[in-house]
Amino acid sequence: MTLARPDLDPQLRALLAEMPLMSELSPEMLAQLRQFPSTPIDALLEGRAVDRREVTVPGQDGAQIPLSILSPIGADPSTAAPCVYWIHGGGMIMGDRFSQIDIPLDWLDLLGAVVISVDYRLAPEVTGTTLVEDCYHGLLWVAEHADELGIDPARIIVAGASAGGGLAAGVTLMARDRGTPAIAAQVLICPMLDHRNVTTSSRQYSGDPGVWTREMNEFGWRSVLGDLAGQDVPGYVSPAVADDLSGLPTTYVDAGSAEVFRDEDVDYATRIWAAGGQAELHIWAGGFHGFDALYPQAPVSATARRTRNDWLTRALSPASDT
């Protein structure tokens, strides 16, 4: 039986009606989805005063991890810039370092931030902690090379959308536990945090086609977990199961009211507060999963982006206490 669901925002509903949707994923469908062209980064950078540099850095197991470094041209060289370390979405099974890159590029324009995006390896080709370790080691390289990158090591934020939001949360937990690098803030956009799929919102978005359904989520998590099960799943992989959320940097969490991840995202922010941390939470009425990435010009999307930008401006201010 399908549970009652929050209504979609009227403008988003009209836009979503034109989008091909699915309810489940399979290995064959994943192979097809991976053949779609990647984000046209050259088109996004056209007209922007941006210097682009591509590097590879060693991962935990010696694998080479690509990073794209996007720096504003014309910035004051005497002032170290804030840095946004971007982790892309795609269910941890698809996408690349240019997926949803328009979101942090707004922060490059607005804040003069250096944007560094990581191309972590994907499941099911790798499983377990490999994905989050790839992201962590990329971040570690960034912090170690802060001077040459022209970034302020005290103003590095970790940000990501969907699967990237979950990986951002895992990286932040990992950095806290390992004592390095320092992270000034984390921005978790509709993050994929909980492999258990037991929330009300998970059950609400099951059985019908959607942008990201419970069945698609289960496929993504099966691909990531591999042989891990139950108590073996670490919080770095599925941050919702982390026992301790104390000592985290200031956190921004947002999601739509009409999506699978709504309740796990609310719970994560609530647990940060319970541990004495600082978090700002926004649940956008009528928003489906990834609404502001897919349709940034819709009124609710524009409001969500503006609110996030305002928060980040405060968090990255040199005078900020965060």
Coordinates of C-alpha atoms in Angstrom, one line a residue:
M1 CA 0.0 0.0 0.0
T2 CA 1.3 3.4 -1.0
L3 CA 1.5 5.8 2.0
A4 CA 0.1 9.4 1.8
R5 CA 2.8 11.8 0.6
P6 CA 3.4 15.5 0.8
D7 CA 2.3 17.4 -2.3
L8 CA 4.9 18.5 -4.8
D9 CA 5.5 22.2 -5.3
P10 CA 3.2 23.2 -8.2
Q11 CA 6.0 24.6 -10.4
L12 CA 8.2 21.6 -9.6
R13 CA 5.4 19.2 -10.4
A14 CA 4.9 20.8 -13.9
L15 CA 8.6 20.5 -14.6
L16 CA 8.9 16.9 -13.3
A17 CA 6.1 15.8 -15.6
E18 CA 8.4 16.3 -18.5
M19 CA 11.2 14.2 -17.0
P20 CA 11.6 10.5 -17.7
L21 CA 11.4 8.7 -14.4
M22 CA 12.0 5.1 -13.2
S23 CA 11.3 3.2 -10.1
E24 CA 14.1 0.7 -9.9
L25 CA 17.7 0.2 -11.0
S26 CA 19.6 -2.9 -12.3
P27 CA 23.1 -3.5 -13.4
E28 CA 22.0 -3.3 -17.0
M29 CA 20.2 0.0 -16.4
L30 CA 23.2 1.4 -14.6
A31 CA 25.4 0.6 -17.5
Q32 CA 23.0 2.5 -19.8
L33 CA 22.9 5.5 -17.4
R34 CA 26.7 5.7 -17.3
Q35 CA 26.8 6.2 -21.0
F36 CA 25.0 9.5 -20.8
P37 CA 27.3 12.5 -21.5
S38 CA 28.9 14.0 -18.5
T39 CA 28.3 17.6 -17.4
P40 CA 29.7 20.0 -20.1
I41 CA 32.2 21.7 -17.8
D42 CA 33.7 23.8 -20.6
A43 CA 30.3 25.4 -21.2
L44 CA 29.8 26.1 -17.5
L45 CA 33.2 27.8 -17.3
E46 CA 32.7 29.9 -20.4
G47 CA 32.5 33.5 -19.5
R48 CA 33.8 32.9 -16.0
A49 CA 37.2 34.2 -14.9
V50 CA 38.4 30.8 -13.8
D51 CA 41.7 29.0 -14.0
R52 CA 41.3 25.2 -14.3
R53 CA 43.9 22.7 -13.3
E54 CA 43.7 19.0 -13.3
V55 CA 45.8 16.8 -10.9
T56 CA 45.9 13.3 -9.6
V57 CA 46.7 12.4 -6.1
P58 CA 47.4 9.0 -4.4
G59 CA 44.7 7.3 -2.5
Q60 CA 45.0 5.0 0.4
D61 CA 45.7 1.9 -1.7
G62 CA 47.9 3.8 -4.2
A63 CA 45.2 4.4 -6.8
Q64 CA 45.3 7.8 -8.5
I65 CA 42.4 10.1 -7.6
P66 CA 41.6 12.9 -10.1
L67 CA 40.9 16.4 -8.7
S68 CA 39.7 19.4 -10.7
I69 CA 41.0 22.7 -9.2
L70 CA 38.9 25.7 -10.2
S71 CA 40.4 29.0 -9.0
P72 CA 39.0 32.5 -9.5
I73 CA 41.2 34.7 -11.8
G74 CA 41.9 38.2 -10.5
A75 CA 41.6 37.5 -6.8
D76 CA 43.9 39.3 -4.4
P77 CA 47.0 37.1 -4.3
S78 CA 47.9 38.5 -0.8
T79 CA 44.6 37.1 0.7
A80 CA 44.2 33.3 0.9
A81 CA 40.8 32.2 -0.5
P82 CA 38.2 30.0 1.1
C83 CA 38.1 26.5 -0.4
V84 CA 35.0 24.4 -1.3
Y85 CA 35.9 20.7 -1.5
W86 CA 33.1 19.3 -3.7
I87 CA 31.8 15.7 -3.7
H88 CA 29.4 14.8 -6.5
G89 CA 26.1 12.9 -6.3
G90 CA 24.9 9.9 -8.2
G91 CA 23.9 7.3 -5.7
M92 CA 27.6 6.4 -5.3
I93 CA 27.2 4.4 -8.5
M94 CA 27.4 7.0 -11.2
G95 CA 28.4 10.6 -12.0
D96 CA 31.8 12.3 -12.0
R97 CA 33.6 15.3 -10.5
F98 CA 31.7 17.7 -12.8
S99 CA 28.2 16.5 -11.7
Q100 CA 26.2 19.3 -10.0
I101 CA 29.4 21.5 -10.3
D102 CA 27.2 24.5 -11.0
I103 CA 26.4 24.6 -7.3
P104 CA 29.9 25.2 -6.0
L105 CA 30.7 27.4 -9.1
D106 CA 28.1 29.8 -7.6
W107 CA 30.3 29.9 -4.5
L108 CA 33.4 30.6 -6.6
D109 CA 31.5 33.6 -8.1
L110 CA 30.0 34.8 -4.9
L111 CA 32.8 34.2 -2.4
G112 CA 35.9 34.0 -4.5
A113 CA 36.3 30.4 -3.3
V114 CA 38.6 27.9 -4.9
V115 CA 36.5 24.9 -5.9
I116 CA 38.2 21.5 -5.8
S117 CA 36.1 18.5 -7.0
V118 CA 37.1 14.9 -6.4
D119 CA 36.5 12.0 -8.8
Y120 CA 36.2 9.1 -6.3
R121 CA 35.9 5.6 -7.5
L122 CA 32.3 4.3 -7.8
A123 CA 30.5 1.2 -6.6
P124 CA 30.1 -1.6 -7.4
E125 CA 33.6 -1.6 -8.8
V126 CA 34.8 -0.6 -5.4
T127 CA 32.9 -1.1 -2.1
G128 CA 33.0 -0.4 1.6
T129 CA 35.1 2.5 2.8
T130 CA 37.0 2.8 -0.5
L131 CA 34.8 5.6 -1.8
V132 CA 35.0 7.7 1.4
E133 CA 38.7 7.0 1.7
D134 CA 39.2 8.3 -1.9
C135 CA 37.4 11.5 -0.9
Y136 CA 39.4 11.8 2.4
H137 CA 42.8 11.4 0.8
G138 CA 41.9 14.0 -1.9
L139 CA 41.0 16.4 0.9
L140 CA 44.2 15.6 2.8
W141 CA 46.2 16.5 -0.3
V142 CA 44.3 19.8 -0.6
A143 CA 45.0 20.7 3.0
E144 CA 48.7 19.8 2.7
H145 CA 49.0 22.0 -0.4
A146 CA 47.0 24.9 0.8
D147 CA 49.8 27.4 0.3
E148 CA 50.5 26.6 -3.3
L149 CA 46.7 26.5 -4.0
G150 CA 46.2 29.9 -2.5
I151 CA 43.6 28.7 0.0
D152 CA 43.1 29.5 3.6
P153 CA 43.5 26.2 5.6
A154 CA 41.2 27.6 8.2
R155 CA 38.4 28.1 5.7
I156 CA 38.1 24.7 4.0
I157 CA 34.5 23.4 3.7
V158 CA 33.4 20.0 2.6
A159 CA 30.2 20.0 0.5
G160 CA 28.2 17.5 -1.6
A161 CA 24.8 16.7 -2.9
S162 CA 22.9 13.4 -2.5
A163 CA 25.5 10.6 -2.4
G164 CA 28.1 13.4 -2.3
G165 CA 26.4 14.8 0.8
G166 CA 26.6 11.4 2.5
L167 CA 30.3 11.1 1.5
A168 CA 30.9 14.6 2.8
A169 CA 29.4 13.6 6.1
G170 CA 31.6 10.5 6.2
V171 CA 34.8 12.5 5.3
T172 CA 34.0 15.0 8.1
L173 CA 33.6 12.2 10.6
M174 CA 36.9 10.6 9.4
A175 CA 38.8 13.9 9.6
R176 CA 37.4 14.5 13.1
D177 CA 38.5 11.0 14.3
R178 CA 42.0 11.2 12.6
G179 CA 42.6 14.7 13.8
T180 CA 43.3 16.2 10.4
P181 CA 42.6 18.1 8.2
A182 CA 40.6 20.9 9.9
I183 CA 37.2 21.4 8.3
A184 CA 35.5 24.8 8.9
A185 CA 32.0 23.7 7.8
Q186 CA 30.1 20.9 6.0
V187 CA 27.3 21.5 3.6
L188 CA 25.1 18.4 3.1
I189 CA 22.6 18.9 0.3
C190 CA 19.8 16.2 0.4
P191 CA 22.4 13.8 1.7
M192 CA 22.3 10.0 1.4
L193 CA 23.1 9.1 5.0
D194 CA 21.4 5.8 6.0
H195 CA 21.7 2.4 4.3
R196 CA 18.8 0.9 6.3
N197 CA 15.9 2.5 4.4
V198 CA 13.5 2.3 7.3
T199 CA 12.2 5.8 7.7
T200 CA 8.7 7.0 6.9
S201 CA 10.0 9.0 4.0
S202 CA 11.8 6.0 2.6
R203 CA 8.5 4.0 2.6
Q204 CA 6.5 6.9 1.2
Y205 CA 8.7 7.1 -2.0
S206 CA 8.5 3.4 -2.9
G207 CA 6.7 1.6 -5.6
D208 CA 6.2 4.4 -8.1
P209 CA 8.7 6.1 -10.6
G210 CA 10.6 9.0 -9.2
V211 CA 13.9 10.9 -9.3
W212 CA 15.3 8.6 -6.6
T213 CA 13.1 5.9 -5.0
R214 CA 13.5 3.5 -2.1
E215 CA 14.2 0.7 -4.6
M216 CA 16.9 2.7 -6.4
N217 CA 18.3 3.6 -3.0
E218 CA 18.5 0.0 -2.0
F219 CA 20.3 -0.8 -5.2
G220 CA 22.8 1.9 -4.6
W221 CA 23.5 0.8 -1.1
R222 CA 23.8 -2.9 -2.0
S223 CA 26.4 -1.8 -4.6
V224 CA 28.4 0.1 -2.0
L225 CA 28.1 -2.3 0.9
G226 CA 29.2 -5.4 -0.9
D227 CA 29.9 -8.0 1.8
L228 CA 29.2 -5.6 4.7
A229 CA 26.1 -6.1 6.6
G230 CA 24.4 -5.1 9.9
Q231 CA 26.9 -4.2 12.6
D232 CA 29.8 -4.3 10.1
V233 CA 28.6 -1.1 8.3
P234 CA 30.9 1.8 9.6
G235 CA 29.6 5.3 10.2
Y236 CA 32.1 6.6 7.6
V237 CA 30.1 4.7 5.0
S238 CA 26.6 5.2 6.4
P239 CA 26.9 8.3 8.6
A240 CA 23.4 7.8 10.2
V241 CA 24.8 4.8 12.1
A242 CA 27.7 6.7 13.6
D243 CA 27.5 6.5 17.4
D244 CA 29.0 9.9 18.1
L245 CA 28.2 13.2 16.3
S246 CA 30.0 15.5 18.7
G247 CA 32.9 17.6 17.7
L248 CA 31.7 18.2 14.1
P249 CA 32.1 21.6 12.4
T250 CA 29.1 23.8 11.8
T251 CA 26.8 22.0 9.4
Y252 CA 24.1 22.9 6.9
V253 CA 21.6 20.3 5.9
D254 CA 18.7 20.7 3.5
A255 CA 16.3 18.4 1.6
G256 CA 12.8 18.4 0.1
S257 CA 9.7 17.4 2.0
A258 CA 8.8 15.0 -0.9
E259 CA 11.9 12.8 -1.0
V260 CA 13.3 9.5 0.3
F261 CA 16.1 11.2 2.3
R262 CA 13.9 13.7 4.2
D263 CA 13.7 11.9 7.5
E264 CA 17.2 10.6 7.8
D265 CA 18.5 14.1 7.1
V266 CA 16.2 15.6 9.8
D267 CA 17.5 13.0 12.2
Y268 CA 21.1 13.7 11.4
A269 CA 20.7 17.4 12.1
T270 CA 18.8 16.6 15.3
R271 CA 21.5 14.3 16.5
I272 CA 24.2 17.0 15.9
W273 CA 22.1 19.3 18.1
A274 CA 21.8 16.6 20.7
A275 CA 25.6 16.2 20.8
G276 CA 26.0 20.0 21.4
G277 CA 26.9 20.9 17.8
Q278 CA 25.6 23.6 15.5
A279 CA 23.5 22.7 12.5
E280 CA 21.1 24.6 10.3
L281 CA 18.3 22.5 8.8
H282 CA 15.9 23.4 5.9
I283 CA 13.2 21.1 4.5
W284 CA 11.8 22.7 1.4
A285 CA 8.0 22.2 1.1
G286 CA 7.2 20.3 -2.1
G287 CA 10.8 19.6 -3.1
F288 CA 11.6 16.2 -4.6
H289 CA 15.1 14.7 -4.5
G290 CA 17.6 17.0 -6.1
F291 CA 15.0 19.6 -7.1
D292 CA 17.3 22.6 -7.0
A293 CA 20.1 20.9 -8.9
L294 CA 17.7 19.7 -11.7
Y295 CA 15.6 22.9 -11.9
P296 CA 17.5 25.8 -10.4
Q297 CA 15.3 28.5 -11.8
A298 CA 12.1 27.3 -10.1
P299 CA 11.1 29.7 -7.4
V300 CA 11.5 27.2 -4.5
S301 CA 14.9 26.2 -6.0
A302 CA 16.1 29.8 -6.2
T303 CA 15.1 30.3 -2.6
A304 CA 16.9 27.2 -1.5
R305 CA 20.1 28.2 -3.3
R306 CA 19.9 31.7 -2.0
T307 CA 19.4 30.5 1.6
R308 CA 22.3 28.1 1.3
N309 CA 24.5 30.8 -0.2
D310 CA 23.7 33.2 2.6
W311 CA 24.6 30.6 5.2
L312 CA 27.9 29.8 3.5
T313 CA 28.8 33.5 3.2
R314 CA 28.4 33.8 7.0
A315 CA 30.3 30.5 7.7
L316 CA 33.2 31.5 5.4
S317 CA 33.6 35.0 6.6
P318 CA 37.1 35.6 7.9
A319 CA 35.5 37.1 11.0
S320 CA 33.3 34.0 11.5
D321 CA 33.6 32.2 14.8
T322 CA 33.0 28.9 13.0

